[in-house]
Short mmCIF file of C-alpha atoms in Angstrom, two decimals:
data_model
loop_
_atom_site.label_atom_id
_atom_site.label_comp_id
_atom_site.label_asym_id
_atom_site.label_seq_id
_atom_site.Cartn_x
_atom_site.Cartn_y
_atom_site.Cartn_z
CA UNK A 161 60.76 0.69 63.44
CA UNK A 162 64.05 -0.74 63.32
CA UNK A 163 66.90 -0.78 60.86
CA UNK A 164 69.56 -2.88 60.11
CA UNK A 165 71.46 0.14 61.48
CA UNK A 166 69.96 -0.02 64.81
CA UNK A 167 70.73 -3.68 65.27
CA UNK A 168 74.18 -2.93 64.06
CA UNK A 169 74.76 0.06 67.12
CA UNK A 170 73.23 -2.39 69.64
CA UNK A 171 75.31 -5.46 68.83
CA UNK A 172 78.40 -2.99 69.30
CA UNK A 173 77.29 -1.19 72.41
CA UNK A 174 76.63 -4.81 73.36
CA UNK A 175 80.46 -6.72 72.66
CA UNK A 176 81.83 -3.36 74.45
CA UNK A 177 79.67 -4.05 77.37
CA UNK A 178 81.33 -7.55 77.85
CA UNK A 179 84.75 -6.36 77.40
CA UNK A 180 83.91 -3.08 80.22
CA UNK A 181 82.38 -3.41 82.64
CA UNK A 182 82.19 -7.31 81.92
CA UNK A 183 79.41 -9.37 82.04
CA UNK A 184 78.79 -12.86 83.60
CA UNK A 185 80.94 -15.34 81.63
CA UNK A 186 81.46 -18.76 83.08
CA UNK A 187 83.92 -19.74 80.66
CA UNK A 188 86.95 -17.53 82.18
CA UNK A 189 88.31 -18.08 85.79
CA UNK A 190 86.94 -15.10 87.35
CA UNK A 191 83.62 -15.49 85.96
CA UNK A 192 83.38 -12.44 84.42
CA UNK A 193 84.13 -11.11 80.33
CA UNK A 194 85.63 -8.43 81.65
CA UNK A 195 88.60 -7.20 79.54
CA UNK A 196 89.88 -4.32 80.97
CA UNK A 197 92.93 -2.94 82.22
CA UNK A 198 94.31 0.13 80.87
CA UNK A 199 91.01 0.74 78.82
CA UNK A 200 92.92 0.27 75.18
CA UNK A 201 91.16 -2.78 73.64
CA UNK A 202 87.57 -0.56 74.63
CA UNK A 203 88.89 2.45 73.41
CA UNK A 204 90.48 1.19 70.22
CA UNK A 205 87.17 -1.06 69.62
CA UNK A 206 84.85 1.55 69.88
CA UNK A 207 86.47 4.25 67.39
CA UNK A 208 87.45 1.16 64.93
CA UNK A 209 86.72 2.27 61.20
CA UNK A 210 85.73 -1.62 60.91
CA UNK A 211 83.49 -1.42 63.70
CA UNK A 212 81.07 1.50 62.31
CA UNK A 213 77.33 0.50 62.11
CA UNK A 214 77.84 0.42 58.29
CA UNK A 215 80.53 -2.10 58.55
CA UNK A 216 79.42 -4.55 61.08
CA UNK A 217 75.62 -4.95 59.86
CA UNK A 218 74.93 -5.03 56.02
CA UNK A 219 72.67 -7.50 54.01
CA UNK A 220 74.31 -10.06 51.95
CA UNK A 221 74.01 -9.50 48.23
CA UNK A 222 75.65 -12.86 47.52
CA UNK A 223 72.76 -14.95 48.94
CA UNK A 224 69.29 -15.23 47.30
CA UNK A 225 66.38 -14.04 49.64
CA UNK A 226 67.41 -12.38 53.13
CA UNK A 227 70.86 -13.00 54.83
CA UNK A 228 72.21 -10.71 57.32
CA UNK A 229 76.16 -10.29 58.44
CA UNK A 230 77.52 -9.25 61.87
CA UNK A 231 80.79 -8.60 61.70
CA UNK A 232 83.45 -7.33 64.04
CA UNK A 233 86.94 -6.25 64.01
CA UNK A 234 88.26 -7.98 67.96
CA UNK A 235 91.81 -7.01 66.90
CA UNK A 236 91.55 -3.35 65.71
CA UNK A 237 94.68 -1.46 64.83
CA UNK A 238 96.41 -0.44 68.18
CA UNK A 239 94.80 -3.18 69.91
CA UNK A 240 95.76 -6.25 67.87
CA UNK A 241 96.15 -8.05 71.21
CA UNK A 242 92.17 -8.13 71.15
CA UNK A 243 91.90 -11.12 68.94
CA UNK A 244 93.99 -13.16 71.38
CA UNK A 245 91.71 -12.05 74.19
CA UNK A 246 88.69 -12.91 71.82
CA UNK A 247 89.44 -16.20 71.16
CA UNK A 248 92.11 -17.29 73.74
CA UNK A 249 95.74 -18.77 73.38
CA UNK A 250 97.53 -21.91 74.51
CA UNK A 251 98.18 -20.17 77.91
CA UNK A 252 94.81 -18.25 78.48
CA UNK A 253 91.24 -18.65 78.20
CA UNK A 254 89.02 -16.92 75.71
CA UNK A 255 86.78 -14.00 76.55
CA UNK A 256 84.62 -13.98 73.61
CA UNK A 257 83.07 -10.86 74.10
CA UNK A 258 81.62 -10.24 70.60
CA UNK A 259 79.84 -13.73 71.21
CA UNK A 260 78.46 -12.61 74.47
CA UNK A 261 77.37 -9.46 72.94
CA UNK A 262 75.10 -11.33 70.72
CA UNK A 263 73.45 -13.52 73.47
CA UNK A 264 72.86 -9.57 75.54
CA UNK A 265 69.03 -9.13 75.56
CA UNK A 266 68.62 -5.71 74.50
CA UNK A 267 70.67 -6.74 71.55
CA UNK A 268 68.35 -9.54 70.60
CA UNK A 269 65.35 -7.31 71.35
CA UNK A 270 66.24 -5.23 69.02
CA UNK A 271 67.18 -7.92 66.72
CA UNK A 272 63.82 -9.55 66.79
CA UNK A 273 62.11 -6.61 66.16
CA UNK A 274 64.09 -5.67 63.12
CA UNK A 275 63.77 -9.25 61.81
CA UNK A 276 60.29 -9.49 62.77
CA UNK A 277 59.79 -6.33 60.03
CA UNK A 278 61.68 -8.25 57.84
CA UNK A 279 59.43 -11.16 57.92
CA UNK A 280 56.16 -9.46 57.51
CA UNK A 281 57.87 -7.21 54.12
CA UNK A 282 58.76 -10.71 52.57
CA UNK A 283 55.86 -12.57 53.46
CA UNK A 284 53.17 -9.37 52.36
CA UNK A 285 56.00 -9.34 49.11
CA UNK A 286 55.12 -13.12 48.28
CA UNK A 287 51.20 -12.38 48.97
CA UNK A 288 51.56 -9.65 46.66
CA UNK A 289 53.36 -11.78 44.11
CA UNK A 290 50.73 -14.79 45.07
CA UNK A 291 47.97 -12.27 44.02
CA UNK A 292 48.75 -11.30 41.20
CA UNK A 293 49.80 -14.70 39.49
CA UNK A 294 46.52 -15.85 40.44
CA UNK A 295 44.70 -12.55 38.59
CA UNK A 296 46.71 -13.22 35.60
CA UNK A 297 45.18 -16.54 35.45
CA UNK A 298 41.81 -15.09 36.03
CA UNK A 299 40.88 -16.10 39.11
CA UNK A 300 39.07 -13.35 41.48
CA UNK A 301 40.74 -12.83 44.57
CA UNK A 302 39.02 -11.15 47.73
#
């Protein structure tokens, strides 16, 4: 069973993957989403106090029903740099690699099983709900 936490973890290990050792990116001249030089953006993104499981996967209490966000600090103190290797600048390409973390396949694997859980609580939630307003009319359900 998964939790929010797990996804959370994977979606990290994921956006560090593309920034060492890279993964294919077609978007950047040497086809790669590797960015990595002296290893401080990787180093400063993993031990991030914004980039904790707690803080990059949480529910949203602001929507009704079931929203999820994914958030990550690119830029993290000591590594500010990051966001202009995240999204590019006039004079060099992006490297998006917390966007190519989320398309990794382990990620979404463990996405889809998470959400997948998700979906059957709601939808036994609603029969539940479903069941009992018809009861309370007085109708027998089986």
């Amino acid at each position: 069973m998964k939790t929010l936490q797990d996804v959370a973890k994977s979606f990290k290990k994921a956006a560090g993957k593309a920034i060492y050792p890279g993964m294919p990116y077609s978007g950047y001249k040497t086809g790669s989403s590797k960015a990595f030089k002296t290893g401080n953006l990787l180093s400063k993104f993993v031990t991030s106090p914004l980039n904790t499981p707690n803080s990059i996967g949480r529910k949203n209490k602001v929507t009704k029903g079931w929203k999820y966000d994914f958030i990550l600090e690119v830029g993290p103190n000591g590594a500010e740099y990051g966001k202009y290797v995240h999204y590019g600048t006039s004079k060099m390409r992006k490297r998006p690699f917390a966007e190519i973390g989320a398309d990794d396949k382990e990620f979404n694997k463990v996405l889809d099983e998470f959400l997948g859980q998700e979906v059957d609580e709601v939808v036994m939630e609603e029969l539940g709900t479903m069941d009992a307003q018809f009861r309370s009319a007085g109708f027998e359900v089986s």
